[in-house]
Amino acid sequence: MKLLVTGAAGGIGTRLRQMLPSIYKDIRWSDIRKPDDLVAGAEFVAADLADMAQVEKMVAGIDGIVHLGGFSIEGPWETILQANIIGCYNLFEAAYRANVKRVIFATSNHAVGMYPRDQKIGVNVTVRPDSRYGISKCFGEAVGAMYADKHGLRVTCLRIGNFADTPIDQRRLSIFLHPEDLVQLIRIGLEHPEIKYEIFYGASDNAAAWWDNSNAHKFGYRPKHKAENFRAEAMAAQAKLPPDPVGDYFQGGSFSSAEYDADK
Ligand code: 15L
């Protein structure tokens, strides 16, 4: 399988550049600019996701895509529109035209960030985005569904929580995703024979989880890492954060409380 990983210069992409080559031998990396620390000999294609001609070149000859590219936090509408709306549409449409078989779409917990923390949700709930960024992730999940249902592309949407080696605060005790567990989810999306269109939560084995990740478990996901092992450190870090009552109520945290004026 020839693999394309977009967003190669980002936080997750940088880590995957260390982890994926031992599993997949033929990987093309892409980002808008070449990362300074790209290893010698690695295949790289620069592409602006908002430019269809560049995206078509990027996907030529590819069997499977891990789509991490785009803008990874809240931003102005124009930024989100170009990178995450137009960019995501271009990625799926170009993948379809190029006969790509599988796409892993890095969606986000912020697609459902306006659910309260006291509600446990699965993957069959109505989306409740907490930001323009979250809206773009809902859009990407919908684009992926259409290409899967109408055109047979095999699509796995990973609603990534917080990708890190350890949970960095109280919220992240619920949504922590260790890099090795992410790699396990990516492998399921790329290799499991039964994948058509699935949404999985990108989360480790977190005792304080707000998400029912049984759909991922059905496909064999067995996370190895547990946020709870780092509770003391996470709570010590939490104690140093400024109060955020709205952010602490909703799953999306500061993405939910930013620009929030529903009580006004
Ligand atoms: C995300 O979707 C972001 O890409 C990441 O930077 C974190 O903010 C993460 O969510 C989170 O919610 O912790």
Short mmCIF file of C-alpha atoms in Angstrom, two decimals, residues 28-261:
data_model
loop_
_atom_site.label_atom_id
_atom_site.label_comp_id
_atom_site.label_asym_id
_atom_site.label_seq_id
_atom_site.Cartn_x
_atom_site.Cartn_y
_atom_site.Cartn_z
CA ARG A 28 4.56 10.14 0.69
CA TRP A 29 4.48 13.04 3.13
CA SER A 30 2.82 16.35 2.36
CA ASP A 31 2.30 19.76 3.87
CA ILE A 32 2.13 23.29 2.56
CA ARG A 33 5.88 23.57 3.23
CA LYS A 34 8.56 20.93 3.64
CA PRO A 35 9.35 20.31 7.32
CA ASP A 36 12.95 21.22 8.25
CA ASP A 37 13.40 17.91 10.02
CA LEU A 38 12.21 15.64 7.18
CA VAL A 39 14.59 12.69 7.06
CA ALA A 40 16.84 12.43 4.02
CA GLY A 41 15.32 10.33 1.30
CA ALA A 42 11.71 10.66 2.52
CA GLU A 43 9.26 11.34 -0.30
CA PHE A 44 7.63 14.75 0.05
CA VAL A 45 5.14 16.70 -2.07
CA ALA A 46 4.31 20.28 -1.07
CA ALA A 47 0.63 21.11 -1.58
CA ASP A 48 -1.82 23.82 -0.63
CA LEU A 49 -5.03 21.93 0.14
CA ALA A 50 -7.13 24.82 -1.15
CA ASP A 51 -5.65 24.39 -4.64
CA MET A 52 -7.25 21.42 -6.41
CA ALA A 53 -4.49 21.08 -9.02
CA GLN A 54 -1.88 20.76 -6.23
CA VAL A 55 -4.06 18.27 -4.33
CA GLU A 56 -4.50 16.13 -7.46
CA LYS A 57 -0.72 15.92 -7.87
CA MET A 58 -0.35 15.09 -4.20
CA VAL A 59 -2.74 12.09 -4.36
CA ALA A 60 -1.58 10.62 -7.70
CA GLY A 61 -0.65 6.94 -7.34
CA ILE A 62 -1.79 6.69 -3.70
CA ASP A 63 -3.77 3.79 -2.15
CA GLY A 64 -4.45 5.13 1.34
CA ILE A 65 -4.46 8.61 2.91
CA VAL A 66 -4.08 9.77 6.50
CA HIS A 67 -5.49 13.29 6.26
CA LEU A 68 -4.13 15.40 9.11
CA GLY A 69 -3.69 18.55 7.02
CA GLY A 70 -5.54 21.80 7.56
CA PHE A 71 -5.85 24.32 10.37
CA SER A 72 -5.82 22.51 13.70
CA ILE A 73 -7.33 25.03 16.12
CA GLU A 74 -10.00 27.74 16.10
CA GLY A 75 -9.30 30.50 13.61
CA PRO A 76 -10.88 33.21 11.49
CA TRP A 77 -13.56 32.00 9.08
CA GLU A 78 -11.46 32.71 5.97
CA THR A 79 -8.64 30.53 7.31
CA ILE A 80 -10.98 27.68 8.24
CA LEU A 81 -12.81 28.01 4.92
CA GLN A 82 -9.67 27.67 2.79
CA ALA A 83 -7.77 25.02 4.77
CA ASN A 84 -10.53 22.88 6.29
CA ILE A 85 -13.64 23.31 4.16
CA ILE A 86 -12.31 23.77 0.62
CA GLY A 87 -9.17 21.81 1.50
CA CYS A 88 -11.09 18.84 2.88
CA TYR A 89 -13.49 18.74 -0.06
CA ASN A 90 -10.55 18.84 -2.47
CA LEU A 91 -8.84 16.01 -0.61
CA PHE A 92 -11.83 13.65 -0.83
CA GLU A 93 -12.76 14.62 -4.40
CA ALA A 94 -9.16 14.19 -5.59
CA ALA A 95 -8.92 10.86 -3.72
CA TYR A 96 -12.06 9.64 -5.48
CA ARG A 97 -10.82 10.74 -8.92
CA ALA A 98 -7.45 9.06 -8.30
CA ASN A 99 -9.08 5.79 -7.20
CA VAL A 100 -7.65 5.95 -3.68
CA LYS A 101 -9.07 3.08 -1.63
CA ARG A 102 -9.02 4.37 1.95
CA VAL A 103 -8.99 7.68 3.78
CA ILE A 104 -8.43 8.25 7.49
CA PHE A 105 -9.80 11.69 8.31
CA ALA A 106 -8.47 13.38 11.45
CA THR A 107 -11.63 14.95 12.78
CA SER A 108 -11.77 16.29 16.32
CA ASN A 109 -13.55 16.17 19.65
CA HIS A 110 -14.53 19.76 18.81
CA ALA A 111 -17.16 18.39 16.39
CA VAL A 112 -19.09 17.49 19.55
CA GLY A 113 -17.57 20.00 21.98
CA MET A 114 -20.87 21.57 23.07
CA TYR A 115 -22.03 18.37 24.77
CA PRO A 116 -21.81 18.79 28.52
CA ARG A 117 -19.18 16.78 30.32
CA ASP A 118 -21.79 14.91 32.34
CA GLN A 119 -23.25 13.34 29.19
CA LYS A 120 -21.57 10.25 27.81
CA ILE A 121 -21.84 10.20 24.03
CA GLY A 122 -21.25 7.59 21.36
CA VAL A 123 -20.74 8.11 17.65
CA ASN A 124 -24.45 8.20 16.78
CA VAL A 125 -25.27 11.57 18.33
CA THR A 126 -26.06 14.78 16.48
CA VAL A 127 -22.90 16.81 16.00
CA ARG A 128 -22.57 19.81 18.35
CA PRO A 129 -19.51 21.77 17.23
CA ASP A 130 -17.98 24.29 19.61
CA SER A 131 -16.21 26.53 17.07
CA ARG A 132 -15.72 27.32 13.39
CA TYR A 133 -12.94 24.74 13.59
CA GLY A 134 -15.42 22.21 15.02
CA ILE A 135 -17.90 23.00 12.22
CA SER A 136 -15.19 22.26 9.66
CA LYS A 137 -14.62 18.86 11.26
CA CYS A 138 -18.37 18.07 11.07
CA PHE A 139 -18.20 19.09 7.41
CA GLY A 140 -15.27 16.75 6.82
CA GLU A 141 -17.10 13.85 8.49
CA ALA A 142 -20.07 14.52 6.18
CA VAL A 143 -17.89 14.74 3.07
CA GLY A 144 -16.27 11.45 4.02
CA ALA A 145 -19.70 9.83 4.49
CA MET A 146 -20.84 10.92 1.05
CA TYR A 147 -17.76 9.56 -0.72
CA ALA A 148 -18.08 6.31 1.24
CA ASP A 149 -21.82 5.85 0.68
CA LYS A 150 -21.99 6.95 -2.97
CA HIS A 151 -18.56 6.05 -4.28
CA GLY A 152 -17.30 3.20 -2.11
CA LEU A 153 -14.28 5.01 -0.66
CA ARG A 154 -13.47 3.36 2.69
CA VAL A 155 -13.43 6.16 5.21
CA THR A 156 -12.54 6.22 8.90
CA CYS A 157 -13.10 9.43 10.84
CA LEU A 158 -11.03 9.67 14.02
CA ARG A 159 -12.50 12.20 16.46
CA ILE A 160 -9.16 12.91 18.07
CA GLY A 161 -9.15 14.00 21.68
CA ASN A 162 -5.81 15.36 22.90
CA PHE A 163 -2.76 13.79 21.28
CA ALA A 164 0.11 13.75 23.78
CA ASP A 165 2.42 11.50 25.78
CA THR A 166 0.58 12.34 29.01
CA PRO A 167 -2.68 14.16 29.87
CA ILE A 168 -1.88 17.82 30.48
CA ASP A 169 -4.86 18.90 32.64
CA GLN A 170 -8.19 17.68 34.05
CA ARG A 171 -10.04 17.89 30.73
CA ARG A 172 -7.36 15.85 29.05
CA LEU A 173 -7.80 13.04 31.62
CA SER A 174 -11.04 12.39 29.70
CA ILE A 175 -9.79 12.82 26.13
CA PHE A 176 -6.10 11.85 26.22
CA LEU A 177 -4.80 9.94 23.17
CA HIS A 178 -1.35 8.39 23.33
CA PRO A 179 0.55 8.29 19.99
CA GLU A 180 0.75 4.46 20.05
CA ASP A 181 -3.01 4.23 20.42
CA LEU A 182 -3.47 6.62 17.50
CA VAL A 183 -1.26 4.39 15.35
CA GLN A 184 -3.44 1.42 16.32
CA LEU A 185 -6.57 3.31 15.18
CA ILE A 186 -4.91 4.35 11.92
CA ARG A 187 -3.97 0.74 11.21
CA ILE A 188 -7.56 -0.39 11.76
CA GLY A 189 -8.77 2.28 9.33
CA LEU A 190 -6.21 1.36 6.70
CA GLU A 191 -6.31 -2.41 7.03
CA HIS A 192 -9.55 -3.74 8.56
CA PRO A 193 -11.50 -5.54 5.82
CA GLU A 194 -14.93 -4.48 7.13
CA ILE A 195 -14.37 -0.71 7.15
CA LYS A 196 -16.83 1.21 4.95
CA TYR A 197 -17.58 4.41 6.86
CA GLU A 198 -16.83 4.53 10.55
CA ILE A 199 -16.36 7.15 13.24
CA PHE A 200 -14.07 6.27 16.16
CA TYR A 201 -13.08 8.41 19.10
CA GLY A 202 -9.37 9.01 19.14
CA ALA A 203 -8.91 8.33 22.82
CA SER A 204 -6.81 6.03 24.97
CA ASP A 205 -8.24 3.83 27.74
CA ASN A 206 -9.35 6.74 29.93
CA ALA A 207 -11.35 5.97 33.09
CA ALA A 208 -12.80 9.51 33.03
CA ALA A 209 -13.91 9.24 29.37
CA TRP A 210 -16.97 11.15 28.15
CA TRP A 211 -17.14 8.98 25.06
CA ASP A 212 -18.43 5.50 24.42
CA ASN A 213 -15.82 4.13 22.03
CA SER A 214 -17.42 0.70 21.61
CA ASN A 215 -17.53 1.16 17.83
CA ALA A 216 -13.73 1.25 17.73
CA HIS A 217 -13.59 -1.76 20.07
CA LYS A 218 -15.88 -3.66 17.67
CA PHE A 219 -13.14 -3.27 15.06
CA GLY A 220 -10.50 -4.61 17.44
CA TYR A 221 -9.18 -1.40 19.04
CA ARG A 222 -7.48 -2.21 22.35
CA PRO A 223 -5.83 0.98 23.66
CA LYS A 224 -2.73 0.36 25.76
CA HIS A 225 -2.43 3.69 27.53
CA LYS A 226 -4.41 5.11 30.45
CA ALA A 227 -4.75 8.79 31.34
CA GLU A 228 -5.51 7.82 34.94
CA ASN A 229 -1.87 6.83 35.52
CA PHE A 230 -1.07 10.56 35.36
CA ARG A 231 -3.99 11.95 37.40
CA ALA A 232 -1.86 13.63 40.07
CA GLU A 233 0.29 15.49 37.50
CA ALA A 234 -2.76 16.50 35.44
CA MET A 235 -4.60 17.86 38.48
CA ALA A 236 -1.51 19.77 39.63
CA ALA A 237 -1.34 21.42 36.19
CA GLN A 238 -5.09 22.09 36.32
CA ALA A 239 -4.71 23.96 39.61
CA LYS A 240 -2.49 26.51 37.86
CA LEU A 241 -5.04 27.31 35.13
CA PRO A 242 -7.32 30.36 35.32
CA PRO A 243 -11.00 29.60 36.14
CA ASP A 244 -13.24 28.90 33.10
CA PRO A 245 -16.72 27.90 34.33
CA VAL A 246 -18.23 27.65 30.82
CA GLY A 247 -15.23 25.79 29.44
CA ASP A 248 -15.30 23.43 32.41
CA TYR A 249 -18.97 22.63 31.80
CA PHE A 250 -18.68 21.69 28.14
CA GLN A 251 -16.53 18.94 26.65
CA GLY A 252 -14.76 21.36 24.31
CA GLY A 253 -13.18 23.35 27.15
CA SER A 254 -11.75 26.70 26.03
CA PHE A 255 -13.02 26.13 22.48
CA SER A 256 -16.55 26.08 23.98
CA SER A 257 -16.12 29.13 26.18
CA ALA A 258 -14.39 31.31 23.57
CA GLU A 259 -16.89 33.82 22.10
CA TYR A 260 -19.63 32.22 24.26
CA ASP A 261 -22.49 34.63 24.96
#
